[in-house]
mmCIF file of C-alpha atoms and ligand atoms in Angstrom:
data_model
loop_
_atom_site.group_PDB
_atom_site.id
_atom_site.type_symbol
_atom_site.label_atom_id
_atom_site.label_comp_id
_atom_site.label_asym_id
_atom_site.label_seq_id
_atom_site.Cartn_x
_atom_site.Cartn_y
_atom_site.Cartn_z
ATOM 1 C CA MET A 1 97.615 127.710 111.623
ATOM 2 C CA LEU A 2 97.334 126.463 108.057
ATOM 3 C CA PHE A 3 96.646 122.786 107.637
ATOM 4 C CA ASN A 4 97.724 121.776 104.207
ATOM 5 C CA LEU A 5 96.157 118.378 103.714
ATOM 6 C CA ASN A 6 95.132 116.420 100.698
ATOM 7 C CA THR A 7 91.391 116.084 100.393
ATOM 8 C CA ALA A 8 90.916 112.465 101.378
ATOM 9 C CA VAL A 9 92.941 112.948 104.505
ATOM 10 C CA SER A 10 91.337 116.231 105.485
ATOM 11 C CA LEU A 11 88.003 114.547 106.187
ATOM 12 C CA LEU A 12 89.653 112.265 108.701
ATOM 13 C CA ALA A 13 91.634 115.148 110.109
ATOM 14 C CA LEU A 14 88.534 117.179 110.892
ATOM 15 C CA GLY A 15 87.319 114.493 113.222
ATOM 16 C CA ALA A 16 90.626 114.466 115.025
ATOM 17 C CA PHE A 17 90.840 118.219 115.434
ATOM 18 C CA ALA A 18 89.331 118.268 118.889
ATOM 19 C CA SER A 19 91.752 115.696 120.219
ATOM 20 C CA ALA A 20 94.660 117.503 118.556
ATOM 21 C CA ALA A 21 93.835 120.612 120.512
ATOM 22 C CA THR A 22 93.723 118.722 123.793
ATOM 23 C CA LEU A 23 97.014 116.998 123.131
ATOM 24 C CA GLU A 24 98.809 120.124 122.035
ATOM 25 C CA HIS A 25 99.940 121.217 125.453
ATOM 26 C CA LYS A 26 100.561 117.791 126.844
ATOM 27 C CA ARG A 27 104.158 116.709 127.030
ATOM 28 C CA ASP A 28 104.578 113.297 125.484
ATOM 29 C CA ALA A 29 106.888 110.513 126.526
ATOM 30 C CA ALA A 30 109.881 110.418 124.237
ATOM 31 C CA THR A 31 109.912 106.757 123.410
ATOM 32 C CA GLY A 32 108.253 103.807 122.019
ATOM 33 C CA THR A 33 105.170 103.947 119.875
ATOM 34 C CA SER A 34 104.270 101.754 116.946
ATOM 35 C CA LEU A 35 102.585 103.303 113.918
ATOM 36 C CA TYR A 36 99.566 101.929 112.108
ATOM 37 C CA ALA A 37 98.402 102.907 108.624
ATOM 38 C CA TYR A 38 94.717 103.570 107.998
ATOM 39 C CA GLY A 39 93.062 104.126 104.644
ATOM 40 C CA THR A 40 90.899 102.389 102.076
ATOM 41 C CA ASN A 41 91.643 98.654 102.378
ATOM 42 C CA VAL A 42 94.491 99.484 104.781
ATOM 43 C CA SER A 43 92.795 98.927 108.097
ATOM 44 C CA GLY A 44 95.265 99.813 110.812
ATOM 45 C CA ILE A 45 98.267 97.856 109.613
ATOM 46 C CA ASN A 46 101.619 97.932 111.353
ATOM 47 C CA VAL A 47 104.364 100.081 109.805
ATOM 48 C CA PHE A 48 107.604 98.125 109.532
ATOM 49 C CA TYR A 49 111.213 98.588 108.448
ATOM 50 C CA GLY A 50 112.344 96.835 105.276
ATOM 51 C CA ASP A 51 115.870 97.362 103.951
ATOM 52 C CA GLY A 52 115.904 101.026 104.956
ATOM 53 C CA LEU A 53 112.394 101.761 103.691
ATOM 54 C CA ALA A 54 108.986 101.958 105.321
ATOM 55 C CA TYR A 55 106.264 99.437 104.541
ATOM 56 C CA THR A 56 102.923 98.574 105.983
ATOM 57 C CA GLY A 57 101.693 95.024 105.771
ATOM 58 C CA THR A 58 100.717 91.798 107.347
ATOM 59 C CA THR A 59 103.476 89.631 105.880
ATOM 60 C CA ILE A 60 107.178 90.041 105.188
ATOM 61 C CA PRO A 61 107.955 89.664 101.470
ATOM 62 C CA ASP A 62 110.892 87.406 100.590
ATOM 63 C CA TRP A 63 112.472 90.228 98.574
ATOM 64 C CA ILE A 64 113.153 92.164 101.778
ATOM 65 C CA ASN A 65 116.408 91.103 103.444
ATOM 66 C CA VAL A 66 116.236 92.976 106.741
ATOM 67 C CA ALA A 67 112.705 93.390 108.049
ATOM 68 C CA SER A 68 111.747 94.448 111.522
ATOM 69 C CA ASN A 69 108.906 95.829 113.528
ATOM 70 C CA VAL A 70 109.966 99.135 114.964
ATOM 71 C CA THR A 71 108.852 101.597 117.570
ATOM 72 C CA PHE A 72 109.318 105.329 117.079
ATOM 73 C CA ASN A 73 111.023 107.608 119.587
ATOM 74 C CA PHE A 74 109.916 111.203 119.447
ATOM 75 C CA ASP A 75 110.037 114.518 121.234
ATOM 76 C CA SER A 76 106.638 116.076 120.759
ATOM 77 C CA THR A 77 107.797 119.386 122.194
ATOM 78 C CA ASP A 78 110.396 120.022 119.486
ATOM 79 C CA THR A 79 109.835 119.258 115.801
ATOM 80 C CA LYS A 80 113.536 119.822 115.084
ATOM 81 C CA VAL A 81 114.415 116.594 116.863
ATOM 82 C CA PRO A 82 114.558 113.671 114.404
ATOM 83 C CA TRP A 83 112.446 110.620 115.152
ATOM 84 C CA THR A 84 114.524 107.500 115.644
ATOM 85 C CA ILE A 85 113.456 103.886 115.551
ATOM 86 C CA THR A 86 114.062 101.016 117.925
ATOM 87 C CA SER A 87 114.104 97.443 116.728
ATOM 88 C CA ASN A 88 113.963 94.470 119.053
ATOM 89 C CA THR A 89 115.564 92.267 116.472
ATOM 90 C CA SER A 90 118.274 94.418 114.891
ATOM 91 C CA THR A 91 120.718 96.644 116.760
ATOM 92 C CA ALA A 92 122.058 97.788 113.378
ATOM 93 C CA ILE A 93 118.853 99.614 112.482
ATOM 94 C CA THR A 94 118.096 100.930 115.969
ATOM 95 C CA GLY A 95 118.777 104.653 116.021
ATOM 96 C CA SER A 96 118.025 105.159 112.333
ATOM 97 C CA GLN A 97 116.061 108.308 111.603
ATOM 98 C CA LEU A 98 112.698 108.506 109.904
ATOM 99 C CA TYR A 99 112.614 110.575 106.715
ATOM 100 C CA VAL A 100 110.139 111.719 104.089
ATOM 101 C CA ILE A 101 110.959 113.356 100.763
ATOM 102 C CA PRO A 102 108.731 116.440 100.647
ATOM 103 C CA THR A 103 110.127 117.814 97.368
ATOM 104 C CA SER A 104 107.449 119.172 95.050
ATOM 105 C CA GLY A 105 106.596 116.695 92.285
ATOM 106 C CA LYS A 106 108.060 113.742 94.170
ATOM 107 C CA PHE A 107 106.185 110.582 95.074
ATOM 108 C CA GLN A 108 108.818 108.678 97.004
ATOM 109 C CA GLN A 109 108.981 106.023 99.641
ATOM 110 C CA VAL A 110 109.311 106.968 103.287
ATOM 111 C CA GLY A 111 112.463 105.524 104.801
ATOM 112 C CA PHE A 112 115.053 105.390 107.519
ATOM 113 C CA VAL A 113 118.632 106.613 107.439
ATOM 114 C CA ALA A 114 121.237 105.051 109.699
ATOM 115 C CA SER A 115 123.261 107.365 111.915
ATOM 116 C CA ASN A 116 126.334 106.686 109.781
ATOM 117 C CA GLY A 117 124.353 106.719 106.532
ATOM 118 C CA THR A 118 123.357 109.329 103.966
ATOM 119 C CA ALA A 119 119.729 110.219 103.372
ATOM 120 C CA PRO A 120 118.462 110.468 99.770
ATOM 121 C CA THR A 121 118.407 113.875 98.069
ATOM 122 C CA GLY A 122 115.634 116.074 99.408
ATOM 123 C CA ALA A 123 114.964 113.905 102.457
ATOM 124 C CA ALA A 124 113.715 115.591 105.617
ATOM 125 C CA THR A 125 114.669 113.930 108.904
ATOM 126 C CA SER A 126 113.071 116.519 111.132
ATOM 127 C CA GLY A 127 109.726 118.274 111.266
ATOM 128 C CA PHE A 128 107.721 115.303 112.518
ATOM 129 C CA THR A 129 104.979 115.964 114.983
ATOM 130 C CA TRP A 130 101.658 114.624 116.210
ATOM 131 C CA PHE A 131 98.365 115.950 114.945
ATOM 132 C CA GLY A 132 96.195 114.362 117.574
ATOM 133 C CA THR A 133 97.135 110.703 117.304
ATOM 134 C CA MET A 134 98.316 111.086 113.709
ATOM 135 C CA LEU A 135 101.810 111.593 112.393
ATOM 136 C CA ALA A 136 102.250 114.882 110.537
ATOM 137 C CA TYR A 137 105.177 116.609 108.922
ATOM 138 C CA SER A 138 105.663 120.268 109.611
ATOM 139 C CA GLU A 139 107.976 122.061 107.225
ATOM 140 C CA SER A 140 107.422 125.307 109.107
ATOM 141 C CA SER A 141 105.429 126.234 112.166
ATOM 142 C CA SER A 142 102.576 127.498 109.978
ATOM 143 C CA ASN A 143 102.195 124.404 107.864
ATOM 144 C CA MET A 144 101.327 120.849 108.871
ATOM 145 C CA GLU A 145 101.023 118.115 106.288
ATOM 146 C CA MET A 146 99.891 114.488 106.152
ATOM 147 C CA LYS A 147 100.670 113.282 102.662
ATOM 148 C CA PHE A 148 101.252 109.607 103.339
ATOM 149 C CA TRP A 149 100.077 107.154 100.710
ATOM 150 C CA ALA A 150 100.203 103.374 100.548
ATOM 151 C CA SER A 151 101.355 101.941 97.247
ATOM 152 C CA PRO A 152 100.636 98.246 96.613
ATOM 153 C CA THR A 153 103.709 96.072 96.140
ATOM 154 C CA ASN A 154 103.910 92.834 94.179
ATOM 155 C CA THR A 155 103.193 91.019 97.455
ATOM 156 C CA SER A 156 99.549 90.920 98.440
ATOM 157 C CA GLY A 157 98.862 92.664 101.745
ATOM 158 C CA VAL A 158 102.097 94.673 101.677
ATOM 159 C CA TRP A 159 102.221 98.348 100.732
ATOM 160 C CA ALA A 160 105.165 100.701 100.325
ATOM 161 C CA LEU A 161 104.636 103.776 102.428
ATOM 162 C CA MET A 162 105.037 106.882 100.298
ATOM 163 C CA TRP A 163 105.134 110.641 100.752
ATOM 164 C CA ASN A 164 103.109 112.236 97.984
ATOM 165 C CA ALA A 165 104.256 115.848 97.811
ATOM 166 C CA ASP A 166 101.636 116.958 95.299
ATOM 167 C CA GLY A 167 98.804 114.666 96.403
ATOM 168 C CA THR A 168 98.062 113.540 92.860
ATOM 169 C CA THR A 169 97.075 109.915 92.592
ATOM 170 C CA ASP A 170 99.011 107.409 90.514
ATOM 171 C CA GLY A 171 95.924 105.245 90.095
ATOM 172 C CA THR A 172 96.917 102.430 92.429
ATOM 173 C CA SER A 173 97.985 104.128 95.663
ATOM 174 C CA VAL A 174 95.618 105.186 98.408
ATOM 175 C CA PRO A 175 95.985 108.033 100.893
ATOM 176 C CA VAL A 176 96.582 106.832 104.441
ATOM 177 C CA VAL A 177 97.060 108.358 107.845
ATOM 178 C CA LEU A 178 99.621 106.981 110.272
ATOM 179 C CA LYS A 179 98.254 106.714 113.758
ATOM 180 C CA ARG A 180 99.793 105.690 117.036
ATOM 181 C CA THR A 181 96.589 103.932 117.997
ATOM 182 C CA PRO A 182 96.225 100.255 117.080
ATOM 183 C CA PRO A 183 92.996 99.114 115.411
ATOM 184 C CA THR A 184 90.163 98.126 117.699
ATOM 185 C CA VAL A 185 89.629 94.404 117.780
ATOM 186 C CA LEU A 186 86.021 93.344 118.106
ATOM 187 C CA THR A 187 85.496 90.417 120.398
ATOM 188 C CA ARG A 188 82.370 88.541 121.310
ATOM 189 C CA THR A 189 81.422 88.714 124.961
HETATM 190 C C1 LIG B 1 89.679 97.704 98.022
HETATM 191 O O1 LIG B 1 89.501 96.292 97.959
HETATM 192 C C2 LIG B 1 88.430 95.924 97.130
HETATM 193 C C3 LIG B 1 88.248 94.423 97.285
HETATM 194 O O2 LIG B 1 89.457 93.752 97.077
HETATM 195 C C4 LIG B 1 88.748 96.352 95.696
HETATM 196 O O3 LIG B 1 87.679 95.986 94.849
HETATM 197 C C5 LIG B 1 88.939 97.857 95.651
HETATM 198 O O4 LIG B 1 89.339 98.260 94.364
HETATM 199 C C6 LIG B 1 90.001 98.277 96.652
HETATM 200 N N1 LIG B 1 90.058 99.735 96.706
HETATM 201 C C7 LIG B 1 91.186 100.401 96.542
HETATM 202 C C8 LIG B 1 91.084 101.884 96.609
HETATM 203 O O5 LIG B 1 92.264 99.848 96.390
HETATM 204 C C1 LIG B 2 105.682 92.298 113.520
HETATM 205 O O1 LIG B 2 104.957 91.731 114.596
HETATM 206 C C2 LIG B 2 103.860 90.949 114.170
HETATM 207 C C3 LIG B 2 103.098 90.521 115.405
HETATM 208 O O2 LIG B 2 103.946 90.057 116.406
HETATM 209 C C4 LIG B 2 104.370 89.786 113.354
HETATM 210 O O3 LIG B 2 103.289 89.016 112.885
HETATM 211 C C5 LIG B 2 105.126 90.336 112.131
HETATM 212 O O4 LIG B 2 105.690 89.287 111.391
HETATM 213 C C6 LIG B 2 106.242 91.251 112.598
HETATM 214 N N1 LIG B 2 106.850 91.906 111.427
HETATM 215 C C7 LIG B 2 108.155 91.985 111.253
HETATM 216 C C8 LIG B 2 108.600 92.739 110.050
HETATM 217 O O5 LIG B 2 108.968 91.472 112.025
HETATM 218 C C1 LIG B 3 110.176 95.040 122.098
HETATM 219 O O1 LIG B 3 110.129 94.286 123.272
HETATM 220 C C2 LIG B 3 109.390 94.902 124.303
HETATM 221 C C3 LIG B 3 109.528 94.036 125.548
HETATM 222 O O2 LIG B 3 109.304 92.696 125.237
HETATM 223 C C4 LIG B 3 107.940 95.057 123.874
HETATM 224 O O3 LIG B 3 107.204 95.688 124.880
HETATM 225 C C5 LIG B 3 107.907 95.901 122.635
HETATM 226 O O4 LIG B 3 106.576 95.994 122.149
HETATM 227 C C6 LIG B 3 108.777 95.295 121.562
HETATM 228 N N1 LIG B 3 108.856 96.212 120.459
HETATM 229 C C7 LIG B 3 108.735 95.806 119.203
HETATM 230 C C8 LIG B 3 108.918 96.866 118.197
HETATM 231 O O5 LIG B 3 108.522 94.649 118.891
HETATM 232 C C1 LIG B 4 127.484 101.825 109.475
HETATM 233 O O1 LIG B 4 127.707 101.064 110.636
HETATM 234 C C2 LIG B 4 127.359 99.689 110.488
HETATM 235 C C3 LIG B 4 127.486 99.014 111.830
HETATM 236 O O2 LIG B 4 128.613 99.409 112.510
HETATM 237 C C4 LIG B 4 128.255 99.080 109.427
HETATM 238 O O3 LIG B 4 127.947 97.711 109.242
HETATM 239 C C5 LIG B 4 128.040 99.813 108.108
HETATM 240 O O4 LIG B 4 128.923 99.328 107.130
HETATM 241 C C6 LIG B 4 128.282 101.299 108.308
HETATM 242 N N1 LIG B 4 127.883 101.995 107.087
HETATM 243 C C7 LIG B 4 128.585 102.993 106.562
HETATM 244 C C8 LIG B 4 128.017 103.615 105.338
HETATM 245 O O5 LIG B 4 129.635 103.379 107.027
HETATM 246 C C1 LIG B 5 108.800 92.670 93.858
HETATM 247 O O1 LIG B 5 109.125 94.017 94.150
HETATM 248 C C2 LIG B 5 110.394 94.165 94.780
HETATM 249 C C3 LIG B 5 110.561 95.615 95.168
HETATM 250 O O2 LIG B 5 110.310 96.463 94.122
HETATM 251 C C4 LIG B 5 111.478 93.662 93.856
HETATM 252 O O3 LIG B 5 112.730 93.771 94.491
HETATM 253 C C5 LIG B 5 111.218 92.199 93.528
HETATM 254 O O4 LIG B 5 112.167 91.751 92.612
HETATM 255 C C6 LIG B 5 109.825 92.032 92.940
HETATM 256 N N1 LIG B 5 109.553 90.610 92.791
HETATM 257 C C7 LIG B 5 108.908 90.125 91.737
HETATM 258 C C8 LIG B 5 108.677 88.656 91.741
HETATM 259 O O5 LIG B 5 108.535 90.831 90.815
#
């Protein structure tokens, strides 16, 4: 199997390879996991829905009208099944499908398309799968990619979640992985 990763992510991926192998044959529950972004200065921050687009951040900017925490529903046995989201606060966005825009040369925000909506040109709503505990996109069975980047917004602590088809940096964005595991909180005993 060819793992087509950008360099920064591949280092992290190597460490997860063992767990990916163990998980491969395990049938996953179909519902309900949050996603957390990890990268430089992005230390396990919740992925949330904002006006049809995906963000990661600790606050909700006032320029987002509809913002919601979401959980992702998946079928890890079939990459052709789109991943839908569930929101506790908005029935209107529940059922929307996750998409990335994997078109060569594109550096576009990850988003969600409503069941009665139209996804942007080039958007892929299927092909999502787990690579260990990390979200990957698999265009074909021989190719698994993790090209998520976090692009700072004009609100401190909030990043737009991007898919960077070519992996070339724009100078301000950082590569991130999206994991289903929340950050470990250190507590004093
Ligand atoms: C991470 O944060 C530090 C401190 O704010 C900053 O100096 C550095 O440039 C940031 N790194 C990236 C890749 O954004
Ligand atoms: C998501 O949940 C966290 C913790 O409960 C909360 O602080 C944050 O404001 C929520 N975000 C959204 C977009 O509702
Ligand atoms: C929705 O509510 C359930 C039950 O209170 C909770 O377990 C779950 O974490 C919530 N999901 C989100 C995305 O806030
Ligand atoms: C989709 O359905 C929602 C809720 O029923 C509605 O508010 C919205 O206008 C519909 N959008 C389109 C593009 O039909
Ligand atoms: C911040 O960025 C958002 C999204 O690009 C934009 O809608 C908003 O107008 C910007 N706000 C300011 C103060 O620049």
